mmCIF file of C-alpha atoms in Angstrom:
data_model
loop_
_atom_site.group_PDB
_atom_site.id
_atom_site.type_symbol
_atom_site.label_atom_id
_atom_site.label_comp_id
_atom_site.label_asym_id
_atom_site.label_seq_id
_atom_site.Cartn_x
_atom_site.Cartn_y
_atom_site.Cartn_z
ATOM 1 C CA LYS A 16 12.360 -10.259 -8.244
ATOM 2 C CA GLN A 17 12.412 -7.037 -6.269
ATOM 3 C CA GLU A 18 12.643 -7.471 -2.500
ATOM 4 C CA VAL A 19 12.202 -4.585 -0.086
ATOM 5 C CA THR A 20 13.402 -4.772 3.516
ATOM 6 C CA GLN A 21 12.684 -2.326 6.303
ATOM 7 C CA ILE A 22 14.713 -2.025 9.478
ATOM 8 C CA PRO A 23 13.867 -1.854 12.311
ATOM 9 C CA ALA A 24 10.563 -3.722 12.332
ATOM 10 C CA ALA A 25 9.482 -1.844 15.449
ATOM 11 C CA LEU A 26 10.640 1.214 17.307
ATOM 12 C CA SER A 27 9.557 2.838 20.556
ATOM 13 C CA VAL A 28 10.985 6.238 21.445
ATOM 14 C CA PRO A 29 10.257 9.154 23.758
ATOM 15 C CA GLU A 30 8.790 12.293 22.321
ATOM 16 C CA GLY A 31 11.284 14.733 20.836
ATOM 17 C CA GLU A 32 13.767 12.239 19.468
ATOM 18 C CA ASN A 33 15.035 12.381 15.910
ATOM 19 C CA LEU A 34 14.451 9.092 14.093
ATOM 20 C CA VAL A 35 15.839 7.257 11.098
ATOM 21 C CA LEU A 36 13.860 4.505 9.391
ATOM 22 C CA ASN A 37 15.639 2.375 6.829
ATOM 23 C CA CYS A 38 14.488 0.771 3.601
ATOM 24 C CA SER A 39 16.655 -1.364 1.317
ATOM 25 C CA PHE A 40 15.847 -2.957 -2.011
ATOM 26 C CA THR A 41 17.579 -5.607 -4.087
ATOM 27 C CA ASP A 42 17.040 -4.314 -7.613
ATOM 28 C CA SER A 43 18.489 -0.836 -7.976
ATOM 29 C CA ALA A 44 17.398 -0.351 -11.570
ATOM 30 C CA ILE A 45 15.428 2.744 -12.396
ATOM 31 C CA TYR A 46 12.685 3.111 -9.809
ATOM 32 C CA ASN A 47 10.893 5.744 -7.818
ATOM 33 C CA LEU A 48 10.611 5.253 -4.078
ATOM 34 C CA GLN A 49 7.645 6.234 -1.970
ATOM 35 C CA TRP A 50 7.102 6.393 1.775
ATOM 36 C CA PHE A 51 3.662 5.818 3.285
ATOM 37 C CA ARG A 52 2.116 6.009 6.708
ATOM 38 C CA GLN A 53 -0.530 3.558 7.910
ATOM 39 C CA ASP A 54 -2.570 4.150 11.043
ATOM 40 C CA PRO A 55 -4.203 1.180 12.787
ATOM 41 C CA GLY A 56 -7.242 -0.061 10.914
ATOM 42 C CA LYS A 57 -6.766 2.458 8.136
ATOM 43 C CA GLY A 58 -5.391 2.638 4.642
ATOM 44 C CA LEU A 59 -2.141 4.174 3.522
ATOM 45 C CA THR A 60 -1.333 7.858 3.303
ATOM 46 C CA SER A 61 1.467 8.940 0.997
ATOM 47 C CA LEU A 62 4.187 10.944 2.756
ATOM 48 C CA LEU A 63 6.975 11.464 0.256
ATOM 49 C CA LEU A 64 7.782 10.361 -3.274
ATOM 50 C CA ILE A 65 11.396 10.419 -4.449
ATOM 51 C CA GLN A 66 11.753 10.330 -8.194
ATOM 52 C CA SER A 67 14.476 8.101 -9.606
ATOM 53 C CA SER A 68 16.499 11.144 -10.654
ATOM 54 C CA GLN A 69 16.293 12.771 -7.205
ATOM 55 C CA ARG A 70 18.290 12.142 -4.068
ATOM 56 C CA GLU A 71 15.895 13.447 -1.425
ATOM 57 C CA GLN A 72 12.541 14.988 -0.651
ATOM 58 C CA THR A 73 11.390 17.009 2.329
ATOM 59 C CA SER A 74 8.014 17.724 3.828
ATOM 60 C CA GLY A 75 7.827 19.481 7.167
ATOM 61 C CA ARG A 76 9.625 17.371 9.748
ATOM 62 C CA LEU A 77 10.105 14.523 7.289
ATOM 63 C CA ASN A 78 13.074 14.033 5.003
ATOM 64 C CA ALA A 79 13.555 11.037 2.745
ATOM 65 C CA SER A 80 16.738 10.209 0.856
ATOM 66 C CA LEU A 81 17.442 7.758 -1.933
ATOM 67 C CA ASP A 82 20.761 6.124 -2.784
ATOM 68 C CA LYS A 83 20.175 3.886 -5.779
ATOM 69 C CA SER A 84 23.770 2.727 -5.964
ATOM 70 C CA SER A 85 23.495 1.077 -2.568
ATOM 71 C CA GLY A 86 19.788 0.236 -2.880
ATOM 72 C CA ARG A 87 18.814 2.198 0.184
ATOM 73 C CA SER A 88 16.397 4.874 1.303
ATOM 74 C CA THR A 89 16.039 6.489 4.701
ATOM 75 C CA LEU A 90 13.157 8.378 6.237
ATOM 76 C CA TYR A 91 14.246 10.932 8.803
ATOM 77 C CA ILE A 92 11.672 12.203 11.283
ATOM 78 C CA ALA A 93 12.738 15.243 13.261
ATOM 79 C CA ALA A 94 11.480 16.040 16.751
ATOM 80 C CA SER A 95 9.099 13.094 16.919
ATOM 81 C CA GLN A 96 5.632 13.545 18.411
ATOM 82 C CA PRO A 97 3.046 11.065 19.756
ATOM 83 C CA GLY A 98 0.961 11.796 16.654
ATOM 84 C CA ASP A 99 3.741 10.263 14.556
ATOM 85 C CA SER A 100 2.914 6.850 16.002
ATOM 86 C CA ALA A 101 1.993 4.645 13.052
ATOM 87 C CA THR A 102 3.459 2.060 10.716
ATOM 88 C CA TYR A 103 5.726 3.454 8.027
ATOM 89 C CA LEU A 104 6.055 1.573 4.757
ATOM 90 C CA CYS A 105 8.348 2.156 1.832
ATOM 91 C CA ALA A 106 7.498 1.071 -1.688
ATOM 92 C CA VAL A 107 9.630 0.709 -4.795
ATOM 93 C CA ILE A 108 7.810 1.674 -7.953
ATOM 94 C CA PRO A 109 9.049 0.819 -11.455
ATOM 95 C CA LEU A 110 9.213 3.658 -13.935
ATOM 96 C CA GLY A 111 7.029 3.621 -16.966
ATOM 97 C CA GLY A 112 3.909 1.586 -17.438
ATOM 98 C CA SER A 113 1.442 1.299 -14.616
ATOM 99 C CA TYR A 114 1.910 1.860 -10.936
ATOM 100 C CA ILE A 115 2.721 -1.541 -9.406
ATOM 101 C CA PRO A 116 4.593 -1.009 -6.147
ATOM 102 C CA THR A 117 6.619 -3.521 -4.152
ATOM 103 C CA PHE A 118 6.245 -2.782 -0.456
ATOM 104 C CA GLY A 119 8.436 -3.415 2.544
ATOM 105 C CA ARG A 120 6.918 -4.953 5.689
ATOM 106 C CA GLY A 121 7.000 -1.616 7.461
ATOM 107 C CA THR A 122 8.398 -0.141 10.659
ATOM 108 C CA SER A 123 5.931 0.128 13.532
ATOM 109 C CA LEU A 124 6.685 3.345 15.417
ATOM 110 C CA ILE A 125 5.462 4.311 18.855
ATOM 111 C CA VAL A 126 6.320 7.759 20.204
ATOM 112 C CA HIS A 127 5.431 8.029 23.866
ATOM 113 C CA PRO A 128 4.946 11.308 25.728
ATOM 114 C CA LYS B 113 -14.775 15.233 -1.990
ATOM 115 C CA ALA B 114 -15.513 11.914 -0.359
ATOM 116 C CA GLY B 115 -12.591 9.545 -0.029
ATOM 117 C CA VAL B 116 -12.309 5.937 -1.119
ATOM 118 C CA THR B 117 -14.901 3.809 0.625
ATOM 119 C CA GLN B 118 -14.816 0.069 1.110
ATOM 120 C CA THR B 119 -17.616 -2.200 2.224
ATOM 121 C CA PRO B 120 -17.948 -4.114 4.354
ATOM 122 C CA ARG B 121 -15.271 -3.052 6.817
ATOM 123 C CA TYR B 122 -15.209 -6.397 8.585
ATOM 124 C CA LEU B 123 -16.180 -9.831 7.406
ATOM 125 C CA ILE B 124 -15.995 -13.348 8.794
ATOM 126 C CA LYS B 125 -16.292 -16.281 6.432
ATOM 127 C CA THR B 126 -15.785 -20.029 6.581
ATOM 128 C CA ARG B 127 -13.284 -22.023 4.564
ATOM 129 C CA GLY B 128 -14.655 -23.000 1.183
ATOM 130 C CA GLN B 129 -17.054 -20.075 0.950
ATOM 131 C CA GLN B 130 -16.674 -17.198 -1.441
ATOM 132 C CA VAL B 131 -16.660 -13.500 -0.696
ATOM 133 C CA THR B 132 -17.185 -10.246 -2.579
ATOM 134 C CA LEU B 133 -15.658 -6.981 -1.437
ATOM 135 C CA SER B 134 -16.656 -3.596 -2.774
ATOM 136 C CA CYS B 135 -14.719 -0.404 -3.404
ATOM 137 C CA SER B 136 -16.085 3.000 -4.381
ATOM 138 C CA PRO B 137 -13.321 5.252 -5.681
ATOM 139 C CA ILE B 138 -13.068 8.988 -5.338
ATOM 140 C CA SER B 139 -15.395 10.682 -7.799
ATOM 141 C CA GLY B 140 -13.685 11.061 -11.166
ATOM 142 C CA HIS B 141 -11.030 8.436 -10.509
ATOM 143 C CA ARG B 142 -10.943 5.746 -13.167
ATOM 144 C CA SER B 143 -8.089 3.603 -11.870
ATOM 145 C CA VAL B 144 -8.769 1.218 -9.006
ATOM 146 C CA SER B 145 -6.132 -1.069 -7.493
ATOM 147 C CA TRP B 146 -6.507 -3.815 -4.935
ATOM 148 C CA TYR B 147 -3.942 -4.980 -2.384
ATOM 149 C CA GLN B 148 -3.744 -7.746 0.201
ATOM 150 C CA GLN B 149 -2.001 -7.111 3.509
ATOM 151 C CA THR B 150 -1.067 -9.975 5.839
ATOM 152 C CA PRO B 151 1.414 -10.237 8.714
ATOM 153 C CA GLY B 152 3.287 -12.968 6.865
ATOM 154 C CA GLN B 153 3.569 -11.513 3.362
ATOM 155 C CA GLY B 154 3.091 -7.824 3.988
ATOM 156 C CA LEU B 155 1.315 -5.645 1.460
ATOM 157 C CA GLN B 156 0.994 -7.200 -1.985
ATOM 158 C CA PHE B 157 -0.504 -5.935 -5.218
ATOM 159 C CA LEU B 158 -3.504 -7.952 -6.434
ATOM 160 C CA PHE B 159 -4.750 -6.211 -9.585
ATOM 161 C CA GLU B 160 -5.617 -2.899 -11.146
ATOM 162 C CA TYR B 161 -8.595 -1.858 -13.205
ATOM 163 C CA PHE B 162 -8.948 1.108 -15.506
ATOM 164 C CA SER B 163 -12.113 1.924 -17.414
ATOM 165 C CA GLU B 164 -13.616 -1.493 -16.703
ATOM 166 C CA THR B 165 -10.529 -3.376 -17.944
ATOM 167 C CA GLN B 166 -8.000 -5.258 -15.849
ATOM 168 C CA ARG B 167 -4.660 -3.728 -16.751
ATOM 169 C CA ASN B 168 -2.313 -5.413 -14.335
ATOM 170 C CA LYS B 169 -2.383 -8.475 -12.150
ATOM 171 C CA GLY B 170 -0.177 -9.543 -9.294
ATOM 172 C CA ASN B 171 0.990 -13.047 -8.505
ATOM 173 C CA PHE B 172 -2.177 -14.486 -6.983
ATOM 174 C CA PRO B 173 -4.130 -17.633 -7.847
ATOM 175 C CA GLY B 174 -7.171 -17.555 -10.083
ATOM 176 C CA ARG B 175 -9.435 -17.726 -7.027
ATOM 177 C CA PHE B 176 -8.884 -13.996 -6.778
ATOM 178 C CA SER B 177 -10.789 -12.022 -9.365
ATOM 179 C CA GLY B 178 -12.273 -8.620 -9.779
ATOM 180 C CA ARG B 179 -14.231 -6.333 -11.972
ATOM 181 C CA GLN B 180 -14.939 -2.690 -12.473
ATOM 182 C CA PHE B 181 -18.232 -1.124 -13.411
ATOM 183 C CA SER B 182 -18.945 1.800 -15.704
ATOM 184 C CA ASN B 183 -19.151 4.133 -12.697
ATOM 185 C CA SER B 184 -15.615 3.001 -11.708
ATOM 186 C CA ARG B 185 -16.818 1.138 -8.641
ATOM 187 C CA SER B 186 -14.940 -2.110 -8.284
ATOM 188 C CA GLU B 187 -15.557 -5.462 -6.685
ATOM 189 C CA MET B 188 -13.119 -8.138 -5.706
ATOM 190 C CA ASN B 189 -14.119 -11.767 -5.387
ATOM 191 C CA VAL B 190 -12.334 -14.607 -3.671
ATOM 192 C CA SER B 191 -13.693 -18.089 -4.227
ATOM 193 C CA THR B 192 -13.086 -21.243 -2.209
ATOM 194 C CA LEU B 193 -11.697 -19.317 0.731
ATOM 195 C CA GLU B 194 -8.639 -20.643 2.560
ATOM 196 C CA LEU B 195 -7.424 -19.762 6.044
ATOM 197 C CA GLY B 196 -4.484 -17.952 4.456
ATOM 198 C CA ASP B 197 -6.840 -15.535 2.750
ATOM 199 C CA SER B 198 -7.433 -13.850 6.103
ATOM 200 C CA ALA B 199 -6.094 -10.365 5.530
ATOM 201 C CA LEU B 200 -6.766 -6.676 5.233
ATOM 202 C CA TYR B 201 -7.822 -5.946 1.668
ATOM 203 C CA LEU B 202 -7.083 -2.413 0.576
ATOM 204 C CA CYS B 203 -8.449 -0.568 -2.389
ATOM 205 C CA ALA B 204 -6.854 2.529 -3.890
ATOM 206 C CA SER B 205 -8.036 4.861 -6.606
ATOM 207 C CA SER B 206 -6.250 7.302 -8.861
ATOM 208 C CA SER B 207 -7.184 10.005 -11.308
ATOM 209 C CA LYS B 208 -3.978 9.429 -13.260
ATOM 210 C CA VAL B 209 -4.034 7.389 -16.456
ATOM 211 C CA ASP B 210 -1.007 5.416 -15.267
ATOM 212 C CA GLY B 211 -2.569 4.777 -11.867
ATOM 213 C CA ARG B 212 -0.097 6.839 -9.853
ATOM 214 C CA GLU B 213 -0.936 9.147 -6.931
ATOM 215 C CA GLN B 214 -3.183 6.602 -5.348
ATOM 216 C CA TYR B 215 -5.578 7.335 -2.514
ATOM 217 C CA PHE B 216 -6.277 4.406 -0.247
ATOM 218 C CA GLY B 217 -9.478 3.308 1.404
ATOM 219 C CA PRO B 218 -9.625 2.046 5.005
ATOM 220 C CA GLY B 219 -9.712 -1.582 3.948
ATOM 221 C CA THR B 220 -11.881 -4.618 4.559
ATOM 222 C CA ARG B 221 -10.703 -6.958 7.293
ATOM 223 C CA LEU B 222 -11.519 -10.521 6.177
ATOM 224 C CA THR B 223 -11.253 -13.367 8.650
ATOM 225 C CA VAL B 224 -11.566 -16.927 7.370
ATOM 226 C CA THR B 225 -12.339 -19.585 9.990
#
């Protein structure tokens, strides 16, 4: 059974810092990995999807990497801003068939001015 | 285009009762998935419907059921509510046949007392 772990569970940083959020998974078979953002009381917003054959994806200040051999993914946030405050979740998604993700518990991020 | 809407947003029920939650997907989306999010278990996949048929089901007891109508709107039902059913229930819709590229609704917060 796939298990997804996210470290740290919570993070509080001053504005401007560069951040690294970690995601590890137990089954490193062929999967895609997706990072989401969840704001309080709201649903999930997809940030980045790394295909199984890729090693990283970038969008603006966000960069996500995937190392299947070690079962790890990292989300790098550059020059953090208060608007980045949210919970970040990673999800491992099996290839083929339907979309049935296994989520981590998330990292709760607070960026204070 | 309107996003995914879920009703009601908040709900309080008593143990033993049953509850029905509703999800209206983005217009044109035929795939609707349901998730349960709790502090203890995190975000877990419940089931997915496509064209009125349940395609996939997560590891939840039979008290959790759902259906999808011809207009793609979906309902989720939980019977004989337990305290542990208190959670945020999220619905997501997709225009993809395999259910990928999901767009999430804001969720229904269910409290069981």
